[in-house]
XYZ file of C-alpha atoms in Angstrom:
767
model
C -28.172 4.807 47.091
C -28.520 6.156 50.644
C -31.385 8.694 51.395
C -28.912 11.448 52.258
C -26.911 10.869 49.341
C -30.454 10.849 46.989
C -31.409 13.809 48.383
C -27.995 15.650 47.678
C -28.667 14.256 43.920
C -32.272 15.512 43.270
C -31.279 19.117 45.067
C -28.188 19.203 42.631
C -31.140 18.369 39.522
C -33.857 21.028 41.085
C -30.591 23.471 40.793
C -29.518 22.941 37.436
C -32.556 22.542 36.073
C -32.677 26.270 36.398
C -36.322 26.818 37.842
C -35.247 30.398 36.846
C -35.642 29.732 33.187
C -31.514 29.440 32.565
C -30.810 27.227 29.832
C -28.071 24.353 31.027
C -24.793 24.570 29.212
C -23.226 20.438 28.706
C -19.593 19.387 27.471
C -18.969 16.589 26.061
C -15.769 14.612 26.540
C -14.847 12.120 24.421
C -12.025 9.942 25.089
C -9.184 8.029 23.025
C -9.159 4.674 22.278
C -8.311 3.997 18.502
C -11.065 1.990 16.666
C -13.095 2.026 19.492
C -13.894 5.782 19.494
C -16.090 5.104 16.613
C -18.502 4.223 19.165
C -18.322 7.898 19.844
C -20.893 8.410 16.556
C -23.309 6.275 18.494
C -23.590 8.506 21.417
C -23.627 11.487 19.089
C -26.547 10.132 17.621
C -28.086 9.349 20.552
C -27.661 12.583 21.998
C -29.316 14.344 18.955
C -32.400 11.961 18.474
C -32.946 12.961 22.060
C -32.750 16.424 21.759
C -29.832 17.061 24.460
C -27.747 19.889 23.744
C -23.876 19.717 22.946
C -22.714 23.090 23.873
C -18.822 22.263 23.921
C -16.603 19.389 23.164
C -13.188 18.362 24.219
C -11.493 15.522 22.578
C -8.744 13.234 22.652
C -7.149 10.764 19.860
C -9.788 9.119 18.060
C -12.499 11.411 20.128
C -10.728 14.395 18.821
C -11.541 12.901 15.220
C -15.202 12.177 15.942
C -15.363 15.283 17.911
C -13.633 17.482 15.456
C -16.045 16.451 12.450
C -18.863 17.383 15.103
C -17.462 20.908 15.662
C -17.121 21.133 12.151
C -20.519 21.292 11.464
C -20.673 17.426 10.375
C -23.968 15.356 11.670
C -23.511 11.962 13.051
C -25.455 10.689 9.750
C -22.443 12.077 8.111
C -19.665 11.260 10.262
C -21.415 7.593 10.319
C -21.438 7.882 6.767
C -17.672 8.731 6.738
C -16.196 5.773 9.056
C -18.144 3.104 7.645
C -16.885 3.966 4.069
C -14.505 1.755 1.997
C -12.288 5.162 2.008
C -12.455 5.658 5.761
C -10.766 1.875 6.115
C -8.180 2.629 3.049
C -6.872 5.876 5.295
C -6.487 4.259 8.639
C -4.779 1.312 6.731
C -2.437 3.361 4.815
C -3.882 2.757 1.288
C -4.248 5.045 -1.611
C -7.329 4.426 -3.050
C -7.374 2.785 -6.874
C -8.604 6.083 -8.679
C -5.370 7.922 -6.891
C -2.748 5.449 -7.800
C -0.300 6.416 -10.565
C 1.232 3.627 -12.190
C 3.997 5.585 -13.981
C 5.791 5.698 -10.488
C 4.992 2.324 -9.403
C 8.487 -0.166 -9.409
C 8.910 -3.334 -10.363
C 8.114 -5.983 -8.301
C 10.791 -7.431 -6.501
C 10.958 -10.506 -3.397
C 11.185 -7.909 -0.863
C 8.415 -7.882 2.432
C 10.651 -5.905 4.761
C 11.316 -2.062 4.155
C 13.729 0.095 6.595
C 13.067 3.885 5.872
C 16.401 6.193 6.735
C 17.251 9.305 6.455
C 21.022 9.705 5.398
C 22.198 13.256 5.580
C 25.926 14.874 4.102
C 27.612 13.816 7.282
C 26.525 10.258 6.510
C 24.642 9.812 9.580
C 21.989 7.471 9.446
C 18.643 8.389 11.151
C 15.810 5.482 11.172
C 12.079 6.518 10.539
C 10.191 4.269 13.229
C 6.697 5.016 11.936
C 5.068 1.953 10.243
C 1.790 3.222 8.907
C 1.627 5.327 5.967
C -0.600 8.643 6.474
C -0.415 9.728 3.111
C -4.410 9.082 2.469
C -4.987 10.301 5.815
C -2.971 13.773 5.990
C -4.922 14.671 2.770
C -8.435 13.457 3.926
C -8.534 15.272 6.651
C -6.730 18.567 5.602
C -9.677 18.659 2.295
C -12.424 17.917 4.870
C -11.589 20.100 7.515
C -10.381 22.989 5.652
C -13.595 24.734 4.959
C -14.810 24.782 8.866
C -11.724 25.670 10.096
C -12.082 29.099 7.708
C -15.430 29.821 8.719
C -14.297 29.794 12.273
C -10.781 31.856 11.593
C -9.235 29.837 12.570
C -10.329 30.124 16.363
C -11.880 26.716 17.735
C -14.679 28.637 19.868
C -16.015 29.351 17.133
C -16.920 26.101 15.343
C -20.341 24.732 14.834
C -19.478 23.699 18.809
C -16.840 25.169 20.725
C -13.796 22.562 20.981
C -10.181 21.657 22.511
C -8.500 19.185 21.070
C -5.793 17.113 22.939
C -2.252 16.613 21.776
C 0.867 15.700 23.424
C 4.490 17.332 23.415
C 6.883 14.194 24.454
C 10.034 16.516 24.570
C 8.745 18.287 27.610
C 5.879 15.715 28.692
C 3.349 17.861 28.953
C -0.127 17.717 27.229
C -0.966 20.315 24.719
C -4.883 21.963 24.645
C -5.393 22.959 21.197
C -7.575 25.869 20.890
C -7.041 27.660 17.416
C -5.126 27.294 14.192
C -5.875 24.617 11.012
C -8.329 22.323 12.567
C -7.209 19.738 10.492
C -3.742 20.005 11.880
C -4.965 19.492 15.136
C -6.956 16.598 14.624
C -4.139 14.834 12.464
C -1.502 16.024 15.926
C -4.393 14.346 17.965
C -3.852 10.794 16.532
C -0.520 10.575 16.203
C 0.399 7.231 18.150
C 4.049 7.413 18.692
C 5.887 4.338 16.321
C 2.676 4.411 13.844
C 2.632 7.692 12.340
C 5.000 10.231 11.607
C 4.423 13.617 13.737
C 3.435 16.835 12.265
C 4.514 20.508 13.414
C 1.943 22.644 15.265
C 2.863 26.079 16.276
C 6.655 24.846 15.780
C 6.263 21.694 17.764
C 6.331 18.256 17.240
C 3.091 16.611 18.804
C 1.776 13.238 19.064
C -1.583 11.336 19.994
C -2.771 13.024 23.361
C -3.604 9.840 24.754
C 0.336 10.026 25.633
C -0.596 12.299 29.056
C -4.337 12.894 29.091
C -6.861 10.028 27.316
C -10.142 11.151 29.266
C -9.738 15.040 29.204
C -12.738 16.196 31.718
C -9.961 18.458 33.510
C -9.572 20.415 30.356
C -13.471 20.432 29.866
C -13.973 22.058 33.331
C -11.420 24.422 33.128
C -12.102 26.091 29.653
C -15.827 25.739 29.305
C -16.838 25.017 32.899
C -20.230 23.879 31.831
C -23.319 23.167 33.823
C -23.530 19.011 33.263
C -20.534 17.312 31.598
C -20.429 13.982 29.834
C -17.964 11.630 29.532
C -18.209 9.130 26.754
C -15.124 6.679 27.400
C -14.271 4.186 25.434
C -10.849 3.001 26.444
C -10.401 0.364 28.968
C -8.328 -2.343 30.903
C -7.571 -4.238 27.671
C -7.651 -7.612 29.689
C -8.905 -8.079 32.998
C -6.414 -11.119 33.489
C -2.941 -12.060 32.092
C -3.451 -12.986 28.342
C -1.708 -16.460 28.909
C -0.994 -17.923 24.943
C -1.649 -15.101 23.408
C 1.084 -12.450 24.995
C 3.471 -13.252 21.681
C 0.964 -12.671 19.542
C -0.271 -9.294 21.097
C 2.866 -7.962 22.392
C 3.989 -6.098 19.085
C 0.793 -3.819 19.898
C 2.143 -3.214 23.349
C 2.404 0.563 22.768
C -0.777 1.095 21.815
C -2.299 -0.898 24.469
C -0.192 1.582 27.469
C -1.786 4.400 25.308
C -5.311 3.323 25.859
C -5.382 3.337 30.020
C -8.251 2.767 31.895
C -9.892 6.134 31.877
C -10.951 6.939 35.447
C -14.924 7.520 35.739
C -14.571 9.287 38.745
C -13.353 11.934 37.443
C -16.792 13.283 36.463
C -18.708 15.192 38.989
C -22.015 13.721 40.070
C -23.564 16.292 38.483
C -22.317 14.560 35.218
C -22.682 11.466 32.943
C -20.396 8.754 32.971
C -20.772 6.589 29.591
C -18.899 3.292 28.336
C -20.120 1.249 26.177
C -19.420 -2.359 26.168
C -16.487 -2.777 24.025
C -15.307 -6.064 25.131
C -15.586 -8.316 21.888
C -13.835 -5.467 19.872
C -10.363 -4.747 19.492
C -8.422 -1.458 18.903
C -7.913 -2.575 15.347
C -11.210 -3.556 14.316
C -11.877 -0.379 11.877
C -13.265 -2.359 9.857
C -16.449 -3.112 12.196
C -17.601 0.356 12.433
C -21.315 -0.388 12.073
C -21.054 -2.772 15.026
C -18.928 -0.106 16.988
C -21.594 2.912 16.335
C -24.241 0.390 17.180
C -22.661 -0.155 20.789
C -22.181 3.596 21.469
C -25.787 4.475 20.621
C -26.805 1.404 22.540
C -25.424 2.155 25.532
C -26.337 5.985 25.723
C -30.192 4.975 24.833
C -29.746 2.775 28.082
C -28.792 5.924 30.338
C -30.851 8.190 28.260
C -33.276 8.288 31.286
C -30.004 9.423 33.586
C -29.233 11.612 30.969
C -32.780 13.361 30.693
C -33.155 13.654 34.043
C -30.050 15.762 34.757
C -30.504 17.927 31.546
C -33.395 19.460 30.996
C -32.828 21.709 28.418
C -34.101 20.685 25.268
C -32.614 21.734 21.075
C -34.778 19.776 18.622
C -33.526 18.285 15.791
C -34.617 21.340 13.320
C -32.861 23.604 15.287
C -29.853 21.758 15.447
C -30.675 21.585 11.602
C -30.817 25.321 11.059
C -27.530 26.053 13.526
C -25.781 23.725 11.502
C -26.549 25.055 7.902
C -26.452 28.689 9.407
C -22.773 27.650 9.833
C -21.824 25.270 6.836
C -23.352 28.669 4.893
C -20.396 30.546 5.750
C -18.083 27.889 4.380
C -16.010 28.913 1.041
C -15.685 26.846 -1.967
C -12.544 24.803 -1.747
C -10.559 27.071 -4.622
C -6.836 27.602 -4.514
C -4.645 30.671 -5.809
C -1.365 30.078 -4.013
C 0.819 27.373 -3.623
C 3.357 27.152 -0.925
C 6.272 24.991 -0.623
C 8.032 24.965 2.852
C 11.083 23.846 2.905
C 11.959 23.567 -0.294
C 14.653 25.513 -2.522
C 14.304 27.364 -5.632
C 14.929 24.550 -8.103
C 13.233 21.938 -6.321
C 10.077 23.899 -6.061
C 10.218 24.344 -9.812
C 10.278 20.850 -9.808
C 7.090 20.411 -7.628
C 5.279 23.018 -9.481
C 4.929 20.985 -12.469
C 2.671 18.458 -10.463
C 0.000 21.467 -10.002
C -0.358 22.566 -13.367
C 2.704 24.726 -13.466
C 1.476 28.054 -12.390
C -1.481 27.920 -13.885
C -4.493 29.373 -11.167
C -6.888 28.996 -9.674
C -6.685 25.493 -9.103
C -9.788 23.569 -8.474
C -9.854 20.537 -5.606
C -9.638 17.829 -8.139
C -6.683 19.522 -9.391
C -4.868 19.434 -5.714
C -6.112 15.950 -5.454
C -4.635 14.997 -8.758
C -1.632 16.639 -8.107
C -0.814 15.366 -4.496
C -1.325 11.755 -5.127
C 0.716 11.984 -8.576
C 3.217 13.371 -6.378
C 3.362 10.631 -3.534
C 3.036 7.972 -5.263
C 7.185 8.099 -6.073
C 8.195 6.947 -2.702
C 10.741 9.652 -1.903
C 7.497 12.699 -1.598
C 6.232 10.059 1.281
C 7.006 12.523 3.954
C 5.484 16.083 2.674
C 2.714 17.217 4.319
C -0.742 18.506 3.028
C -2.812 21.650 4.408
C -4.858 24.362 3.114
C -5.096 27.765 4.649
C -8.004 30.552 4.099
C -6.790 34.028 3.097
C -10.120 36.382 3.887
C -8.573 38.966 2.034
C -8.328 36.917 -1.803
C -11.210 35.112 -0.065
C -9.745 31.790 -1.580
C -7.429 29.322 -0.468
C -3.801 28.469 -0.469
C -2.020 24.951 -0.342
C 0.785 24.140 1.291
C 3.329 21.259 0.941
C 5.683 20.958 3.897
C 8.741 19.130 3.982
C 9.231 16.491 7.144
C 12.384 14.446 7.386
C 13.022 12.819 4.560
C 13.330 9.146 3.802
C 15.975 9.408 0.972
C 17.444 5.904 1.798
C 15.461 2.558 1.955
C 16.551 -1.060 2.816
C 14.738 -3.838 1.655
C 14.926 -7.332 2.970
C 13.346 -10.621 1.037
C 13.652 -13.861 0.014
C 11.886 -17.417 -0.516
C 12.389 -20.632 1.591
C 10.703 -23.336 -0.483
C 10.379 -27.583 -0.449
C 12.671 -27.505 -3.611
C 16.091 -26.064 -3.432
C 14.944 -22.365 -5.294
C 15.748 -20.818 -2.035
C 16.862 -17.366 -2.052
C 18.008 -14.036 -0.209
C 17.175 -11.014 -1.434
C 18.438 -7.007 -0.170
C 17.815 -3.764 -2.055
C 19.288 -0.741 -1.561
C 17.725 2.420 -2.613
C 18.953 5.838 -2.958
C 17.243 9.361 -3.595
C 18.515 12.967 -4.192
C 16.167 15.666 -5.039
C 17.944 18.677 -6.692
C 16.540 20.212 -10.132
C 15.265 16.511 -10.783
C 14.558 13.609 -9.120
C 17.611 10.666 -8.938
C 16.568 7.296 -7.683
C 19.909 4.920 -7.269
C 18.760 1.595 -6.818
C 21.091 -1.826 -6.044
C 19.017 -4.937 -5.849
C 21.043 -8.409 -4.890
C 19.884 -12.054 -4.545
C 21.640 -15.188 -3.610
C 20.873 -18.752 -3.662
C 21.990 -22.064 -5.111
C 19.462 -21.777 -8.077
C 19.534 -17.883 -8.762
C 21.944 -15.302 -8.113
C 21.232 -11.857 -9.272
C 22.956 -8.365 -9.265
C 21.184 -5.361 -10.433
C 21.837 -1.236 -10.320
C 19.481 1.003 -11.834
C 19.714 5.000 -11.657
C 16.324 6.704 -12.501
C 16.620 10.413 -13.367
C 12.983 11.672 -13.325
C 12.448 14.880 -15.311
C 9.524 17.293 -15.064
C 9.802 18.978 -18.654
C 8.132 18.073 -21.832
C 5.308 16.795 -19.287
C 7.341 14.558 -17.632
C 9.490 11.446 -18.509
C 12.368 9.532 -16.931
C 15.798 8.069 -18.256
C 16.935 5.152 -16.500
C 20.421 3.324 -16.905
C 20.353 -0.033 -15.980
C 23.147 -3.326 -15.896
C 21.663 -6.727 -14.963
C 23.552 -9.886 -14.527
C 21.255 -12.804 -13.972
C 23.007 -16.420 -12.687
C 20.801 -19.640 -12.993
C 21.347 -23.111 -12.406
C 18.683 -25.399 -12.922
C 20.632 -28.468 -11.691
C 20.870 -27.150 -8.305
C 16.437 -26.310 -8.607
C 16.164 -30.453 -7.864
C 12.617 -31.109 -5.391
C 14.202 -31.532 -1.772
C 11.382 -34.350 -1.259
C 10.561 -35.741 -4.622
C 13.819 -37.030 -6.357
C 12.119 -38.831 -9.278
C 12.440 -36.310 -11.611
C 15.111 -35.965 -13.760
C 17.525 -32.734 -13.203
C 17.828 -30.201 -15.609
C 21.310 -29.949 -16.760
C 21.472 -26.122 -17.502
C 23.639 -23.221 -16.432
C 22.819 -19.866 -17.494
C 24.594 -16.489 -17.279
C 22.548 -13.660 -18.514
C 23.800 -10.179 -18.469
C 22.352 -6.972 -20.051
C 23.658 -3.449 -19.927
C 20.948 -0.680 -21.289
C 18.837 2.310 -21.195
C 14.884 2.805 -20.297
C 12.955 5.785 -21.301
C 9.576 5.668 -19.757
C 6.424 8.499 -20.116
C 3.144 8.704 -18.439
C 0.209 8.165 -20.844
C -2.541 8.104 -18.408
C -3.426 7.749 -14.514
C -2.594 4.141 -14.899
C -0.613 3.645 -17.925
C 2.638 4.066 -19.289
C 4.745 3.698 -22.476
C 8.286 3.104 -22.740
C 11.403 2.666 -25.104
C 14.322 0.857 -24.389
C 17.879 -0.123 -25.746
C 20.440 -2.836 -24.251
C 23.440 -4.846 -25.110
C 23.097 -8.323 -23.905
C 26.141 -10.864 -23.590
C 24.593 -14.312 -22.391
C 25.929 -17.252 -22.090
C 24.320 -20.843 -21.759
C 25.970 -24.259 -20.641
C 23.946 -27.481 -21.124
C 24.126 -31.167 -22.180
C 21.825 -32.553 -25.380
C 20.991 -35.700 -23.563
C 18.764 -36.177 -20.328
C 21.845 -38.233 -18.714
C 24.998 -36.552 -17.600
C 28.384 -38.734 -16.643
C 31.015 -37.146 -14.406
C 33.237 -36.982 -17.662
C 31.032 -34.806 -19.654
C 31.699 -31.382 -20.601
C 28.692 -28.965 -21.357
C 27.943 -27.197 -24.833
C 28.417 -23.149 -24.383
C 25.950 -21.150 -26.146
C 27.222 -17.575 -26.424
C 25.019 -14.519 -27.503
C 26.034 -11.542 -27.576
C 24.177 -7.980 -29.521
C 21.370 -5.305 -29.296
C 17.836 -5.567 -28.687
C 15.578 -2.335 -29.221
C 11.789 -2.116 -28.025
C 9.093 -0.306 -27.041
C 5.807 -0.869 -25.016
C 2.553 -0.310 -22.979
C 2.187 -1.490 -19.887
C -0.155 -1.041 -16.694
C -1.002 -2.730 -12.979
C -3.431 -2.456 -10.638
C -3.373 -5.495 -9.119
C -3.593 -5.602 -5.317
C -0.375 -8.059 -4.515
C 3.155 -8.993 -6.351
C 1.714 -12.690 -6.324
C -1.498 -14.453 -5.831
C -3.678 -11.508 -6.692
C -6.936 -11.875 -6.241
C -8.440 -8.072 -7.634
C -7.423 -5.621 -10.256
C -5.988 -5.907 -13.814
C -2.600 -5.559 -15.412
C -1.959 -5.498 -19.176
C 1.516 -5.570 -21.306
C 2.230 -5.292 -24.754
C 5.630 -4.684 -26.221
C 7.676 -5.205 -29.497
C 11.332 -5.768 -29.473
C 14.095 -6.079 -32.220
C 16.981 -8.425 -31.427
C 20.320 -8.662 -33.488
C 22.131 -11.180 -32.030
C 25.483 -13.566 -32.645
C 25.850 -17.086 -31.798
C 28.700 -19.039 -30.741
C 28.534 -22.406 -30.321
C 31.326 -24.407 -28.657
C 30.123 -28.091 -28.440
C 30.552 -30.091 -25.570
C 31.591 -34.205 -25.185
C 27.097 -34.709 -25.774
C 26.629 -33.032 -29.185
C 26.671 -34.890 -32.197
C 28.353 -31.689 -34.161
C 31.707 -31.281 -32.551
C 32.347 -28.137 -35.237
C 32.584 -24.924 -33.148
C 30.013 -22.232 -35.090
C 29.160 -19.014 -35.495
C 25.769 -17.375 -36.726
C 24.033 -13.958 -36.882
C 20.540 -14.015 -35.604
C 18.040 -11.129 -35.976
C 14.286 -11.107 -35.653
C 11.038 -8.937 -34.237
C 9.038 -10.302 -31.774
C 5.517 -8.841 -30.415
C 4.042 -9.815 -27.074
C 1.018 -8.856 -25.150
C -0.672 -10.353 -21.675
C -3.741 -9.233 -19.835
C -4.716 -10.458 -16.294
C -7.859 -9.038 -14.939
C -10.238 -10.300 -11.576
C -13.466 -9.610 -10.750
C -14.558 -10.181 -7.356
C -17.534 -10.546 -5.300
C -17.971 -11.099 -1.766
C -15.883 -14.260 -0.833
C -15.102 -15.043 -4.644
C -13.172 -13.802 -7.295
C -12.923 -14.989 -10.360
C -9.942 -13.956 -12.961
C -8.376 -14.748 -16.358
C -5.320 -14.536 -18.134
C -4.344 -14.360 -21.764
C -1.036 -14.340 -23.615
C 0.431 -14.254 -26.759
C 4.044 -14.095 -28.911
C 4.378 -13.571 -32.124
C 7.981 -13.360 -33.816
C 9.671 -14.687 -36.470
C 12.731 -15.601 -34.763
C 15.364 -18.269 -36.218
C 16.078 -21.496 -35.120
C 19.961 -22.026 -33.318
C 22.520 -24.309 -33.834
C 21.088 -27.572 -31.860
C 17.669 -28.070 -30.092
C 18.855 -27.341 -26.943
C 20.006 -23.699 -27.369
C 17.037 -23.096 -29.469
C 14.494 -24.025 -26.807
C 15.934 -22.215 -23.981
C 15.885 -19.097 -26.016
C 12.377 -19.556 -27.107
C 9.591 -17.338 -25.552
C 7.661 -19.557 -22.535
C 4.638 -19.388 -20.728
C 4.863 -19.369 -17.278
C 1.417 -19.634 -15.833
C 2.219 -20.499 -12.208
C 4.338 -19.359 -9.153
C 6.840 -21.827 -9.844
C 7.337 -21.724 -13.835
C 10.289 -19.854 -14.000
C 11.868 -22.187 -11.968
C 11.740 -25.314 -14.009
C 12.784 -25.588 -17.599
C 9.329 -26.428 -19.707
C 10.037 -27.446 -23.050
C 6.277 -28.083 -23.958
C 5.833 -24.439 -22.765
C 8.019 -22.798 -25.138
C 7.443 -21.627 -29.006
C 8.289 -18.521 -31.053
C 4.600 -17.998 -31.502
C 1.902 -19.198 -29.371
C -1.295 -18.256 -27.748
C -2.327 -19.263 -24.188
C -5.054 -18.414 -21.448
C -6.354 -19.200 -17.976
C -9.103 -19.378 -15.763
C -8.342 -18.428 -12.014
C -10.714 -19.130 -9.200
C -10.319 -17.447 -5.610
C -11.955 -18.088 -2.557
C -11.259 -15.716 0.621
C -11.814 -18.503 3.561
C -11.112 -15.805 5.784
C -8.640 -12.698 6.060
C -5.531 -13.553 4.213
C -6.283 -16.578 3.285
C -7.032 -17.935 0.220
C -7.913 -21.164 -2.019
C -7.374 -21.000 -5.294
C -8.224 -23.660 -8.245
C -6.377 -22.581 -11.759
C -6.302 -23.898 -15.377
C -4.254 -23.445 -18.156
C -3.968 -23.861 -21.753
C -1.000 -23.075 -24.241
C -1.033 -23.425 -28.026
C 1.577 -22.975 -29.892
C 1.439 -22.303 -33.376
C 4.798 -24.093 -34.741
C 6.091 -26.636 -32.365
C 9.828 -26.754 -31.464
C 11.111 -30.418 -31.915
C 14.010 -32.166 -31.921
C 15.622 -33.896 -34.897
C 17.950 -37.392 -34.935
C 20.921 -34.745 -35.287
C 20.295 -32.994 -32.015
C 18.919 -29.906 -34.590
C 15.504 -27.809 -33.798
C 12.913 -28.334 -36.304
C 9.841 -26.293 -36.673
C 6.651 -28.427 -37.047
C 2.682 -27.686 -37.850
C 0.720 -29.662 -35.260
C -2.534 -27.831 -35.206
C -4.142 -29.981 -32.981
C -1.451 -29.545 -30.199
C -2.386 -28.253 -26.654
C -0.523 -28.107 -23.418
C -2.304 -27.754 -19.937
C -1.357 -26.661 -16.635
C -2.894 -26.197 -13.037
C -2.728 -25.712 -9.824
C -4.410 -26.098 -6.237
C -3.301 -24.238 -3.757
C -3.736 -22.575 -0.303
C -2.169 -19.432 0.624
C -1.881 -17.445 3.472
C -1.208 -13.532 2.740
C 1.109 -12.954 6.005
C 4.045 -10.075 6.710
C 6.729 -12.408 4.847
C 5.014 -12.546 1.964
C 2.542 -15.381 0.711
C 3.011 -18.845 2.782
C 1.619 -21.166 -0.226
C 0.985 -25.090 -0.069
C 0.293 -25.842 -3.891
C -0.149 -29.161 -6.295
C 1.080 -28.180 -9.396
C -0.160 -29.654 -12.803
C 2.166 -29.477 -16.083
C 1.407 -31.236 -19.299
C 5.384 -32.045 -19.454
C 6.821 -35.397 -19.029
C 9.518 -34.233 -16.620
C 7.334 -32.403 -14.446
C 4.149 -33.261 -14.574
C 2.870 -33.302 -10.785
C 4.668 -31.781 -8.010
C 3.761 -30.878 -4.547
C 5.544 -27.047 -3.383
C 5.401 -25.512 -0.420
C 7.301 -22.064 -0.411
C 7.238 -18.690 2.424
C 8.226 -15.631 0.960
C 8.168 -14.196 -2.774
C 8.782 -16.326 -5.938
C 10.083 -13.250 -7.902
C 13.338 -13.201 -10.254
C 14.228 -10.655 -12.836
C 13.393 -11.274 -16.402
C 15.927 -12.595 -18.893
C 17.483 -10.450 -21.288
C 15.399 -12.091 -23.857
C 12.385 -10.974 -22.346
């Protein structure tokens, strides 16, 4: 530094020290930077510990969130507790916490891995929703945590614990927007709305986006609005790569939009009297929300390194005790979050009646737990993923209103999925979903699957009614076709082919009721019309004709179920329970083929009762997760005319992912108990190594007599085993699994299977 420049800085310091006793005013500017913005918590922490005053804050994006929490009266320690919590990770990842999930609305698992959210209007125009992240939990968390502070300031950001400005962007007019009043929660939510990541919200009638689009480091806004004596600028955005990332560009291109927003902020915008702080965050990415503690430490360490400079330029001090007194004085003005008014913005009268059922149907006042329960119960249904929550304080009644605002609705969804495997069980899946909301909610669903092994068409229409508590009525038509002869192993040809072609048809009605947050009960009835074609020997010739077994009639049942498993397949956390009872009354008609000993066509009535229960649960500790699966069936199901027709219609234990693609005769029985132990080792994020072992104990053996008829035998000692060892990567296209599978079955004893995608199929009409 030259002598002249040093003299100028020293002269300015002498003036800014206010030798005449005046207090310096300090403004803090916090840049955007996605996950890197968590480092701002460390900056705040270091400044408070060293008694540096913070009189004004201006923040953009993540800087707006951290700064907004501080301006709302939270201490750096409280903000740190939030951003390092599992709940915070859930908010930014779009995951609803386990305690707020409602199984009643959960759809049956399907093989989809890609969902397109569309809006279909009355003129059949289709609009694509480009947002890729769910903001349901994030919106509610921001509304809850900032509602009281916003009300204490009377929606004037100058009256917060620390006066503040929040930056947002108006993309239509291509202007930056400085938010200085209104709901603090709405302002914070707007400033982090990165285009194509989160759905924008309206503030003062305008859709606003991330403040970093036009001003990621708003030094000029601080100077214009507050004109502080000393300005501290904390910048966490920087040039993402100093050189072009050859070899990584394809992997990184999907994040290019975010990189465009995180421009390198210019330190020259800080005046000579100010301080520029830029933590060393080269080893972090903009998506490292899970490394919050390390990010905070980086911000803290850099601020402490510059503390001598900071203390030289800022001579005014405010002790931690003085800050605590000031913060407590502000927080004492916060009013309890008690709601006496519900506002449904954008919904008609009949829709409001439906929505009000989720919020105690007019009972007032409502406490926060009531609002939280009703909100998450509502948004558990995909149709209501677009509603936006907010709280507003009424100074006259001295309580809050809770508002649900209707945003553009995703009433049409298209799902794509399927599986590719080393056995010929490849499949393509398409799901179409349409919603209509008037006095009740209607969800029409069409699922289509096609492949050589499996084809399916399923139509469901679910009507959700908010009466008598709550219930749904769901007519259903399902047509499944399996061709086991086509499910051969592409690599290993040593197995004998299974000659079985199944046409499985069910037309019925399901009625469901919620019992608890994670539990629902149901009753159902259906007409069944099935056709099985098969041979009675292990070898087929070109001249053979197949037996044709037709089953038709009714089934009635009831059940209880819940699930909190973390994945459709290869779960490692959560639990699931299913209990059901069914009555079947069917007519059997057999037309024998050339491989049948008995050539006479037969007809018979078959009726039976069946009870089934299964439970699955995991216990996770660190990188290891241990789980179990237990299952049992009790029934008085009779045998059919021949053995093969009996065994293919007997209840089956399907412990492994490919079990439903095989006809495992040793794992079928009218009555059985079975169980297994699952071990999951997380090698790294989204990569697991699994070892599973199972035992199947039929209480009665279904065996084949010399006349091809089924016979029931009591073999107390007979137990069959199955097991699997596999490596599975959980990718955006579903699991990528390489497994070695063992079955205690002479036809399918040991095999290697590689599959990409979900191996999921509809249940048969008898399951």
